[in-house]
């Protein structure tokens, strides 16, 4: 412990502080001593005059910015201006070509070296090729003789795994619908008139046939009804009618009576047997090139000024475009080729009873006495809900009549007598499922 400015080198014991008796330490000091001591202490630790720095009232000048612009803005506008003239890298003559004309280009500057290219120096060595096993040409030749028989095991009989679909009917023409026919089309006013007729004349309910009509039906001795003076039809034999329409004849439907299909006489749920109705039409050679006829069936009454297939309770195949129509006043669907002069076309419907008291209905066609599976369709095939009409009336719950449509000039013969048909496969077709 140090008490002076320099170290004391004596060996004497330092003086001890005076011992104050206990009684004296507890008594109050003299007044003069206390006053002098407290005054001195007050002077030693007294705060400076005035309020503390942190408590002084703020004055605007305490936080005011110094006069003049800030240092960063004290420079003048030209302090940072680029030097006059172009930048050094962009001097006008930095990239200029050397003075004078360019040196002449010699033709052999880019010419290939003389002689053939290096890869042409590898001609095959002279002499015969080396023997087999030493890189000769026959190292990879097949061995002499025929190849050995294939050891691939038993051949897969794919013909048995893939069924034969040639005899199946064609798929329904999902994309074969047309907005109009490429051949002939009626007007919108005529279509609306046909719809108005159907609304005013609902389909007839099934009726039992009297004995006279029942006999006429069995013999094919039908009467024909039509309403157009440009169409002439006359019977030429039992179950055979011959007709002619003039040039400019408007759309006309010819309806048979009594009905060819009678619910009371032929309903499959009543008889339990399959029923097929069918007739043929011969297109005589003095008709015009385009066959202006439609062959089908309809529930009476049907508008006589419209072709069958255009309105409710009717279907038909039209000869001018070959399309099929089922309650379709638009353009029909693809089905077959247009009819031809001198051809015989037949159309029929097949009603097959089902176990659930329902009826399977198929429509089929023949041409010149030949029936093909591709010339038929199922009445209940998948249809377009927006464009296809209902099939009500054609499902075996209404009486159906033959319906033949004509327009323009056509010469025809309608045959209802079975023994006069070109197609003689009705009985066999009735037995098929």
Short mmCIF file of C-alpha atoms in Angstrom, two decimals:
data_model
loop_
_atom_site.label_atom_id
_atom_site.label_comp_id
_atom_site.label_asym_id
_atom_site.label_seq_id
_atom_site.Cartn_x
_atom_site.Cartn_y
_atom_site.Cartn_z
CA UNK A 1 0.00 0.00 0.00
CA UNK A 2 1.42 3.35 -0.93
CA UNK A 3 0.99 6.57 1.01
CA UNK A 4 3.52 8.91 -0.65
CA UNK A 5 4.99 9.89 -3.87
CA UNK A 6 7.96 7.56 -3.44
CA UNK A 7 8.57 4.30 -1.71
CA UNK A 8 9.60 4.36 1.94
CA UNK A 9 12.76 2.29 2.45
CA UNK A 10 12.86 2.29 6.31
CA UNK A 11 12.06 -0.83 8.27
CA UNK A 12 10.07 0.95 10.85
CA UNK A 13 6.56 -0.16 11.34
CA UNK A 14 4.14 2.32 9.95
CA UNK A 15 2.16 4.30 12.46
CA UNK A 16 -1.14 2.81 13.52
CA UNK A 17 -4.29 4.83 13.46
CA UNK A 18 -5.47 6.15 16.80
CA UNK A 19 -7.88 3.90 18.61
CA UNK A 20 -11.09 5.63 19.51
CA UNK A 21 -12.88 4.34 22.58
CA UNK A 22 -16.18 2.64 22.00
CA UNK A 23 -18.06 5.12 24.02
CA UNK A 24 -16.61 7.93 22.09
CA UNK A 25 -17.49 6.39 18.73
CA UNK A 26 -21.11 6.31 19.65
CA UNK A 27 -21.40 9.84 20.77
CA UNK A 28 -22.11 12.72 18.45
CA UNK A 29 -19.15 14.67 17.14
CA UNK A 30 -18.69 18.25 18.08
CA UNK A 31 -20.89 20.72 16.31
CA UNK A 32 -18.03 22.59 14.75
CA UNK A 33 -16.48 19.44 13.43
CA UNK A 34 -19.77 18.20 12.02
CA UNK A 35 -20.52 21.42 10.29
CA UNK A 36 -17.13 21.68 8.71
CA UNK A 37 -17.20 18.09 7.59
CA UNK A 38 -20.69 18.22 6.13
CA UNK A 39 -19.95 21.47 4.33
CA UNK A 40 -16.91 19.99 2.76
CA UNK A 41 -18.80 16.87 1.72
CA UNK A 42 -21.58 18.95 0.27
CA UNK A 43 -19.13 20.79 -1.87
CA UNK A 44 -17.39 17.67 -3.01
CA UNK A 45 -20.57 15.88 -4.25
CA UNK A 46 -22.95 18.76 -5.10
CA UNK A 47 -24.37 18.72 -8.73
CA UNK A 48 -23.50 21.60 -11.02
CA UNK A 49 -25.76 24.57 -11.15
CA UNK A 50 -28.78 24.43 -13.42
CA UNK A 51 -30.95 21.55 -14.53
CA UNK A 52 -29.39 18.29 -15.64
CA UNK A 53 -28.55 18.13 -19.35
CA UNK A 54 -31.22 15.57 -20.06
CA UNK A 55 -33.87 17.74 -18.39
CA UNK A 56 -33.13 20.96 -20.17
CA UNK A 57 -35.94 22.22 -22.30
CA UNK A 58 -35.46 21.49 -25.96
CA UNK A 59 -34.74 24.41 -28.13
CA UNK A 60 -35.20 24.56 -31.89
CA UNK A 61 -31.60 25.50 -32.42
CA UNK A 62 -30.48 22.38 -30.53
CA UNK A 63 -31.64 20.17 -33.48
CA UNK A 64 -31.46 22.64 -36.36
CA UNK A 65 -29.35 21.64 -39.33
CA UNK A 66 -26.24 23.63 -39.91
CA UNK A 67 -26.47 26.47 -42.33
CA UNK A 68 -25.81 25.86 -45.96
CA UNK A 69 -26.46 22.83 -48.18
CA UNK A 70 -25.62 19.39 -46.94
CA UNK A 71 -22.12 18.21 -47.77
CA UNK A 72 -23.39 15.65 -50.31
CA UNK A 73 -25.18 18.42 -52.22
CA UNK A 74 -22.54 21.06 -51.97
CA UNK A 75 -21.00 20.03 -55.24
CA UNK A 76 -21.99 21.91 -58.30
CA UNK A 77 -23.75 20.41 -61.26
CA UNK A 78 -20.57 20.23 -63.29
CA UNK A 79 -18.65 18.37 -60.59
CA UNK A 80 -19.81 15.03 -62.03
CA UNK A 81 -20.22 15.98 -65.71
CA UNK A 82 -18.26 13.75 -68.12
CA UNK A 83 -15.27 15.31 -69.79
CA UNK A 84 -15.85 16.84 -73.16
CA UNK A 85 -15.41 14.72 -76.23
CA UNK A 86 -16.12 11.04 -76.82
CA UNK A 87 -15.16 8.50 -74.22
CA UNK A 88 -11.69 7.10 -74.67
CA UNK A 89 -12.97 3.70 -75.76
CA UNK A 90 -15.15 5.28 -78.41
CA UNK A 91 -12.60 7.40 -80.13
CA UNK A 92 -13.34 7.78 -83.78
CA UNK A 93 -10.13 6.06 -84.88
CA UNK A 94 -10.05 3.30 -82.29
CA UNK A 95 -11.86 0.79 -84.52
CA UNK A 96 -11.27 2.34 -87.88
CA UNK A 97 -9.62 0.10 -90.47
CA UNK A 98 -6.06 0.89 -91.29
CA UNK A 99 -5.60 3.48 -93.98
CA UNK A 100 -5.31 2.41 -97.52
CA UNK A 101 -7.02 -0.36 -99.53
CA UNK A 102 -7.41 -3.76 -97.93
CA UNK A 103 -4.77 -6.27 -98.84
CA UNK A 104 -5.52 -8.41 -101.84
CA UNK A 105 -7.06 -11.80 -101.02
CA UNK A 106 -5.28 -14.70 -102.61
CA UNK A 107 -7.26 -17.57 -104.05
CA UNK A 108 -5.19 -20.12 -102.23
CA UNK A 109 -5.77 -18.62 -98.78
CA UNK A 110 -8.65 -21.02 -98.13
CA UNK A 111 -7.89 -23.74 -100.66
CA UNK A 112 -7.70 -27.30 -99.29
CA UNK A 113 -4.29 -28.90 -99.15
CA UNK A 114 -3.20 -30.76 -102.21
CA UNK A 115 -3.88 -34.43 -102.55
CA UNK A 116 -6.83 -36.57 -101.44
CA UNK A 117 -8.31 -36.09 -97.99
CA UNK A 118 -6.64 -38.19 -95.30
CA UNK A 119 -9.51 -40.68 -95.04
CA UNK A 120 -9.02 -41.65 -98.65
CA UNK A 121 -5.56 -43.01 -97.90
CA UNK A 122 -6.99 -46.17 -96.32
CA UNK A 123 -7.57 -48.38 -99.34
CA UNK A 124 -7.95 -52.09 -98.59
CA UNK A 125 -4.69 -53.92 -98.74
CA UNK A 126 -3.83 -55.60 -101.95
CA UNK A 127 -4.18 -59.30 -102.34
CA UNK A 128 -6.78 -61.76 -101.13
CA UNK A 129 -8.48 -61.13 -97.79
CA UNK A 130 -7.10 -62.93 -94.79
CA UNK A 131 -8.58 -66.25 -93.85
CA UNK A 132 -11.54 -66.64 -91.54
CA UNK A 133 -10.75 -66.00 -87.96
CA UNK A 134 -8.21 -63.31 -88.79
CA UNK A 135 -10.52 -60.41 -89.65
CA UNK A 136 -11.58 -61.68 -93.07
CA UNK A 137 -14.83 -60.80 -94.83
CA UNK A 138 -16.38 -64.17 -94.07
CA UNK A 139 -16.03 -63.78 -90.31
CA UNK A 140 -19.62 -62.55 -90.08
CA UNK A 141 -21.15 -64.51 -92.97
CA UNK A 142 -24.00 -66.91 -92.11
CA UNK A 143 -23.12 -70.58 -92.05
CA UNK A 144 -23.78 -72.53 -95.22
CA UNK A 145 -27.11 -74.23 -95.72
CA UNK A 146 -30.67 -73.26 -94.71
CA UNK A 147 -31.23 -71.60 -91.34
CA UNK A 148 -32.13 -73.90 -88.46
CA UNK A 149 -35.81 -74.21 -87.55
CA UNK A 150 -37.07 -71.56 -85.16
CA UNK A 151 -37.15 -72.68 -81.56
CA UNK A 152 -39.77 -70.23 -80.34
CA UNK A 153 -42.19 -72.71 -78.86
CA UNK A 154 -45.86 -73.14 -79.81
CA UNK A 155 -47.34 -70.48 -82.05
CA UNK A 156 -49.96 -68.27 -80.37
CA UNK A 157 -53.39 -68.85 -81.86
CA UNK A 158 -54.42 -65.20 -81.98
CA UNK A 159 -57.25 -66.01 -84.36
CA UNK A 160 -58.98 -67.85 -81.53
CA UNK A 161 -58.49 -65.01 -79.05
CA UNK A 162 -59.84 -62.27 -81.36
CA UNK A 163 -63.56 -62.76 -82.12
CA UNK A 164 -64.87 -62.46 -85.64
CA UNK A 165 -66.92 -59.24 -85.83
CA UNK A 166 -67.70 -59.36 -89.53
CA UNK A 167 -71.22 -60.66 -88.88
CA UNK A 168 -72.03 -58.11 -86.18
CA UNK A 169 -74.17 -55.09 -87.05
CA UNK A 170 -72.34 -51.80 -87.50
CA UNK A 171 -72.01 -49.51 -84.49
CA UNK A 172 -74.59 -46.75 -84.18
CA UNK A 173 -73.62 -43.63 -86.15
CA UNK A 174 -72.90 -41.34 -83.20
CA UNK A 175 -71.30 -38.77 -85.48
CA UNK A 176 -73.44 -39.42 -88.58
CA UNK A 177 -76.23 -36.95 -87.79
CA UNK A 178 -76.78 -34.07 -90.21
CA UNK A 179 -78.34 -30.66 -89.77
CA UNK A 180 -79.71 -30.81 -93.31
CA UNK A 181 -79.74 -33.17 -96.28
CA UNK A 182 -77.23 -32.79 -99.08
CA UNK A 183 -80.00 -33.65 -101.57
CA UNK A 184 -83.36 -31.99 -100.80
CA UNK A 185 -84.72 -30.01 -97.86
CA UNK A 186 -88.14 -28.64 -96.95
CA UNK A 187 -88.69 -25.13 -95.65
CA UNK A 188 -88.92 -24.15 -92.01
CA UNK A 189 -92.52 -23.06 -92.54
CA UNK A 190 -93.46 -26.53 -93.81
CA UNK A 191 -91.76 -28.15 -90.82
CA UNK A 192 -93.64 -25.91 -88.39
CA UNK A 193 -96.91 -26.71 -90.16
CA UNK A 194 -96.21 -30.42 -89.71
CA UNK A 195 -95.53 -29.91 -86.00
CA UNK A 196 -98.76 -27.96 -85.65
CA UNK A 197 -100.68 -30.82 -87.29
CA UNK A 198 -99.20 -33.33 -84.85
CA UNK A 199 -100.12 -31.16 -81.87
CA UNK A 200 -103.71 -30.86 -83.08
CA UNK A 201 -104.03 -34.55 -84.00
CA UNK A 202 -102.53 -36.86 -81.37
CA UNK A 203 -101.64 -40.46 -82.21
CA UNK A 204 -104.54 -42.89 -82.29
CA UNK A 205 -104.92 -45.43 -79.52
CA UNK A 206 -104.70 -49.10 -80.58
CA UNK A 207 -107.98 -50.56 -81.84
CA UNK A 208 -109.12 -54.11 -82.53
CA UNK A 209 -109.54 -54.91 -86.23
CA UNK A 210 -112.90 -55.93 -87.57
CA UNK A 211 -113.05 -59.18 -89.60
CA UNK A 212 -112.85 -57.37 -92.97
CA UNK A 213 -109.72 -55.42 -92.10
CA UNK A 214 -108.18 -58.45 -90.40
CA UNK A 215 -108.61 -60.47 -93.61
CA UNK A 216 -107.21 -57.64 -95.77
CA UNK A 217 -104.21 -57.48 -93.48
CA UNK A 218 -103.50 -61.19 -93.82
CA UNK A 219 -103.68 -61.02 -97.62
CA UNK A 220 -101.67 -57.82 -97.99
CA UNK A 221 -104.71 -56.24 -99.63
CA UNK A 222 -104.23 -52.75 -98.21
CA UNK A 223 -105.93 -49.56 -99.29
CA UNK A 224 -103.82 -46.43 -99.80
CA UNK A 225 -104.65 -42.92 -98.66
CA UNK A 226 -103.01 -39.70 -99.92
CA UNK A 227 -103.91 -36.04 -100.44
CA UNK A 228 -102.29 -34.66 -103.59
CA UNK A 229 -103.76 -34.39 -107.06
CA UNK A 230 -100.30 -34.61 -108.65
CA UNK A 231 -99.98 -38.19 -107.42
CA UNK A 232 -101.84 -40.98 -109.23
CA UNK A 233 -102.02 -44.50 -107.75
CA UNK A 234 -104.07 -47.47 -108.89
CA UNK A 235 -104.20 -51.20 -107.94
CA UNK A 236 -102.82 -53.56 -110.59
CA UNK A 237 -103.13 -56.86 -108.68
CA UNK A 238 -103.97 -58.17 -105.24
CA UNK A 239 -101.54 -56.44 -102.88
CA UNK A 240 -99.84 -54.46 -105.72
CA UNK A 241 -100.30 -50.74 -106.44
CA UNK A 242 -98.71 -48.73 -109.23
CA UNK A 243 -98.17 -44.97 -108.91
CA UNK A 244 -96.81 -41.90 -110.64
CA UNK A 245 -96.03 -38.35 -109.49
CA UNK A 246 -95.58 -35.34 -111.76
CA UNK A 247 -92.70 -32.89 -111.96
CA UNK A 248 -92.97 -30.30 -109.22
CA UNK A 249 -95.01 -32.51 -106.89
CA UNK A 250 -94.61 -31.24 -103.31
CA UNK A 251 -93.87 -33.55 -100.37
CA UNK A 252 -96.65 -36.13 -100.02
CA UNK A 253 -97.15 -39.16 -97.77
CA UNK A 254 -99.07 -42.25 -98.84
CA UNK A 255 -100.53 -44.21 -95.89
CA UNK A 256 -101.77 -47.81 -95.91
CA UNK A 257 -104.96 -48.99 -94.24
CA UNK A 258 -105.66 -51.11 -92.24
CA UNK A 259 -102.48 -50.93 -90.14
CA UNK A 260 -99.75 -53.44 -90.99
CA UNK A 261 -98.97 -53.85 -87.28
CA UNK A 262 -101.90 -54.14 -84.89
CA UNK A 263 -101.30 -54.14 -81.14
CA UNK A 264 -104.37 -56.29 -80.48
CA UNK A 265 -103.42 -58.90 -83.11
CA UNK A 266 -99.61 -58.82 -83.09
CA UNK A 267 -98.47 -57.46 -79.74
CA UNK A 268 -95.62 -59.77 -78.64
CA UNK A 269 -96.60 -59.59 -74.97
CA UNK A 270 -100.08 -60.80 -75.97
CA UNK A 271 -99.11 -63.53 -78.47
CA UNK A 272 -95.61 -64.34 -77.19
CA UNK A 273 -94.39 -64.54 -80.80
CA UNK A 274 -92.13 -62.44 -82.98
CA UNK A 275 -93.90 -60.25 -85.52
CA UNK A 276 -92.33 -58.89 -88.73
CA UNK A 277 -94.00 -56.36 -91.04
CA UNK A 278 -92.48 -55.69 -94.45
CA UNK A 279 -93.21 -54.36 -97.95
CA UNK A 280 -91.25 -53.57 -101.13
CA UNK A 281 -91.18 -50.74 -103.68
CA UNK A 282 -89.95 -51.05 -107.26
CA UNK A 283 -88.47 -47.86 -108.74
CA UNK A 284 -89.40 -47.99 -112.38
CA UNK A 285 -86.93 -46.88 -115.03
CA UNK A 286 -88.92 -43.90 -116.26
CA UNK A 287 -88.34 -42.15 -112.92
CA UNK A 288 -85.84 -39.30 -112.76
CA UNK A 289 -82.22 -40.02 -111.91
CA UNK A 290 -82.65 -39.04 -108.25
CA UNK A 291 -85.20 -41.28 -106.55
CA UNK A 292 -87.61 -38.89 -104.85
CA UNK A 293 -89.16 -41.40 -102.44
CA UNK A 294 -89.03 -42.29 -98.74
CA UNK A 295 -89.97 -45.73 -97.37
CA UNK A 296 -91.08 -46.18 -93.77
CA UNK A 297 -93.85 -46.56 -91.20
CA UNK A 298 -96.02 -44.15 -89.22
CA UNK A 299 -98.66 -44.05 -86.50
CA UNK A 300 -101.89 -42.50 -87.85
CA UNK A 301 -102.81 -39.77 -88.27
CA UNK A 302 -99.74 -38.39 -90.03
CA UNK A 303 -99.49 -35.05 -91.92
CA UNK A 304 -100.03 -35.95 -95.58
CA UNK A 305 -98.00 -32.95 -96.79
CA UNK A 306 -94.80 -34.18 -95.11
CA UNK A 307 -92.45 -37.12 -95.77
CA UNK A 308 -92.39 -40.00 -93.26
CA UNK A 309 -89.62 -39.90 -90.66
CA UNK A 310 -89.86 -36.15 -90.08
CA UNK A 311 -92.43 -36.09 -87.26
CA UNK A 312 -93.57 -38.00 -84.19
CA UNK A 313 -94.45 -41.66 -84.48
CA UNK A 314 -92.70 -42.17 -87.82
CA UNK A 315 -89.47 -43.49 -89.34
CA UNK A 316 -88.19 -43.85 -92.90
CA UNK A 317 -85.19 -44.27 -95.17
CA UNK A 318 -85.04 -41.54 -97.82
CA UNK A 319 -83.97 -42.50 -101.30
CA UNK A 320 -82.45 -39.19 -102.38
CA UNK A 321 -79.71 -39.20 -99.70
CA UNK A 322 -79.84 -42.72 -98.16
CA UNK A 323 -80.27 -41.30 -94.63
CA UNK A 324 -82.50 -42.78 -91.96
CA UNK A 325 -84.98 -40.54 -90.19
CA UNK A 326 -86.71 -41.18 -86.84
CA UNK A 327 -88.84 -38.25 -85.74
CA UNK A 328 -86.08 -36.14 -87.29
CA UNK A 329 -86.98 -32.91 -89.09
CA UNK A 330 -83.33 -32.07 -89.79
CA UNK A 331 -80.97 -34.06 -92.03
CA UNK A 332 -81.21 -37.62 -90.72
CA UNK A 333 -78.29 -39.97 -90.10
CA UNK A 334 -75.99 -41.89 -92.42
CA UNK A 335 -77.37 -45.33 -93.27
CA UNK A 336 -77.05 -46.48 -96.89
CA UNK A 337 -76.44 -45.34 -100.46
CA UNK A 338 -79.17 -43.44 -102.35
CA UNK A 339 -81.70 -45.56 -104.22
CA UNK A 340 -81.40 -46.17 -107.97
CA UNK A 341 -83.75 -46.48 -110.91
CA UNK A 342 -84.74 -50.06 -111.66
CA UNK A 343 -83.96 -51.14 -108.08
CA UNK A 344 -86.28 -52.89 -105.64
CA UNK A 345 -86.00 -51.75 -102.02
CA UNK A 346 -87.83 -53.30 -99.09
CA UNK A 347 -88.25 -52.05 -95.54
CA UNK A 348 -89.52 -53.82 -92.43
CA UNK A 349 -89.79 -53.82 -88.65
CA UNK A 350 -89.23 -56.76 -86.31
CA UNK A 351 -90.90 -56.93 -82.87
CA UNK A 352 -89.45 -59.52 -80.45
CA UNK A 353 -91.00 -60.13 -76.99
CA UNK A 354 -88.66 -59.91 -73.99
CA UNK A 355 -88.86 -61.68 -70.64
CA UNK A 356 -89.54 -58.45 -68.76
CA UNK A 357 -92.68 -57.78 -70.85
CA UNK A 358 -90.71 -55.38 -73.03
CA UNK A 359 -90.25 -55.45 -76.79
CA UNK A 360 -87.08 -55.43 -78.88
CA UNK A 361 -87.60 -53.47 -82.11
CA UNK A 362 -85.33 -53.59 -85.15
CA UNK A 363 -85.69 -51.84 -88.49
CA UNK A 364 -84.16 -53.50 -91.54
CA UNK A 365 -83.90 -52.96 -95.30
CA UNK A 366 -83.36 -55.13 -98.37
CA UNK A 367 -82.10 -54.20 -101.83
CA UNK A 368 -82.97 -56.32 -104.85
CA UNK A 369 -84.01 -59.23 -102.64
CA UNK A 370 -80.81 -59.24 -100.53
CA UNK A 371 -80.71 -58.63 -96.80
CA UNK A 372 -77.48 -57.68 -95.03
CA UNK A 373 -76.81 -57.22 -91.33
CA UNK A 374 -75.45 -53.77 -92.05
CA UNK A 375 -78.85 -52.68 -93.36
CA UNK A 376 -80.63 -52.66 -89.99
CA UNK A 377 -80.60 -50.76 -86.72
CA UNK A 378 -81.99 -51.03 -83.22
CA UNK A 379 -84.77 -48.62 -82.38
CA UNK A 380 -83.26 -48.04 -78.93
CA UNK A 381 -79.70 -47.47 -80.02
CA UNK A 382 -77.90 -44.70 -78.16
CA UNK A 383 -79.10 -41.35 -79.45
CA UNK A 384 -78.31 -37.68 -79.07
CA UNK A 385 -80.61 -36.19 -76.43
CA UNK A 386 -80.39 -32.72 -77.99
CA UNK A 387 -81.12 -33.58 -81.64
CA UNK A 388 -82.91 -36.95 -81.72
CA UNK A 389 -86.64 -37.10 -81.16
CA UNK A 390 -88.55 -39.64 -79.11
CA UNK A 391 -89.40 -43.09 -80.47
CA UNK A 392 -92.82 -43.17 -78.82
CA UNK A 393 -95.36 -44.91 -81.05
CA UNK A 394 -92.72 -47.03 -82.77
CA UNK A 395 -92.08 -49.26 -79.75
CA UNK A 396 -94.93 -51.73 -80.34
CA UNK A 397 -97.57 -49.92 -78.27
CA UNK A 398 -99.30 -48.22 -81.23
CA UNK A 399 -100.77 -49.48 -84.49
CA UNK A 400 -98.40 -48.85 -87.42
CA UNK A 401 -99.15 -48.24 -91.10
CA UNK A 402 -96.89 -48.35 -94.13
CA UNK A 403 -95.86 -44.80 -95.08
CA UNK A 404 -94.37 -43.97 -98.50
CA UNK A 405 -93.30 -40.41 -99.29
CA UNK A 406 -93.00 -38.99 -102.81
CA UNK A 407 -92.01 -35.64 -104.34
CA UNK A 408 -91.06 -34.45 -107.82
CA UNK A 409 -91.28 -37.00 -110.64
CA UNK A 410 -91.10 -40.69 -109.78
CA UNK A 411 -92.70 -43.85 -111.18
CA UNK A 412 -93.07 -46.67 -108.66
CA UNK A 413 -94.80 -49.91 -107.73
CA UNK A 414 -95.72 -50.83 -104.14
CA UNK A 415 -95.88 -54.55 -103.31
CA UNK A 416 -97.60 -55.79 -100.12
CA UNK A 417 -98.38 -59.38 -101.20
CA UNK A 418 -95.67 -61.68 -99.71
CA UNK A 419 -95.61 -64.07 -102.70
CA UNK A 420 -94.64 -61.16 -104.99
CA UNK A 421 -91.61 -60.01 -102.98
CA UNK A 422 -88.07 -60.40 -104.30
CA UNK A 423 -86.87 -61.14 -100.78
CA UNK A 424 -88.14 -64.52 -99.57
CA UNK A 425 -86.29 -64.70 -96.27
CA UNK A 426 -88.96 -63.27 -93.99
CA UNK A 427 -89.82 -66.56 -92.32
CA UNK A 428 -86.21 -67.41 -91.59
CA UNK A 429 -85.50 -63.85 -90.42
CA UNK A 430 -88.43 -64.07 -88.00
CA UNK A 431 -86.77 -67.00 -86.25
CA UNK A 432 -83.49 -65.20 -85.71
CA UNK A 433 -82.93 -63.47 -82.40
#
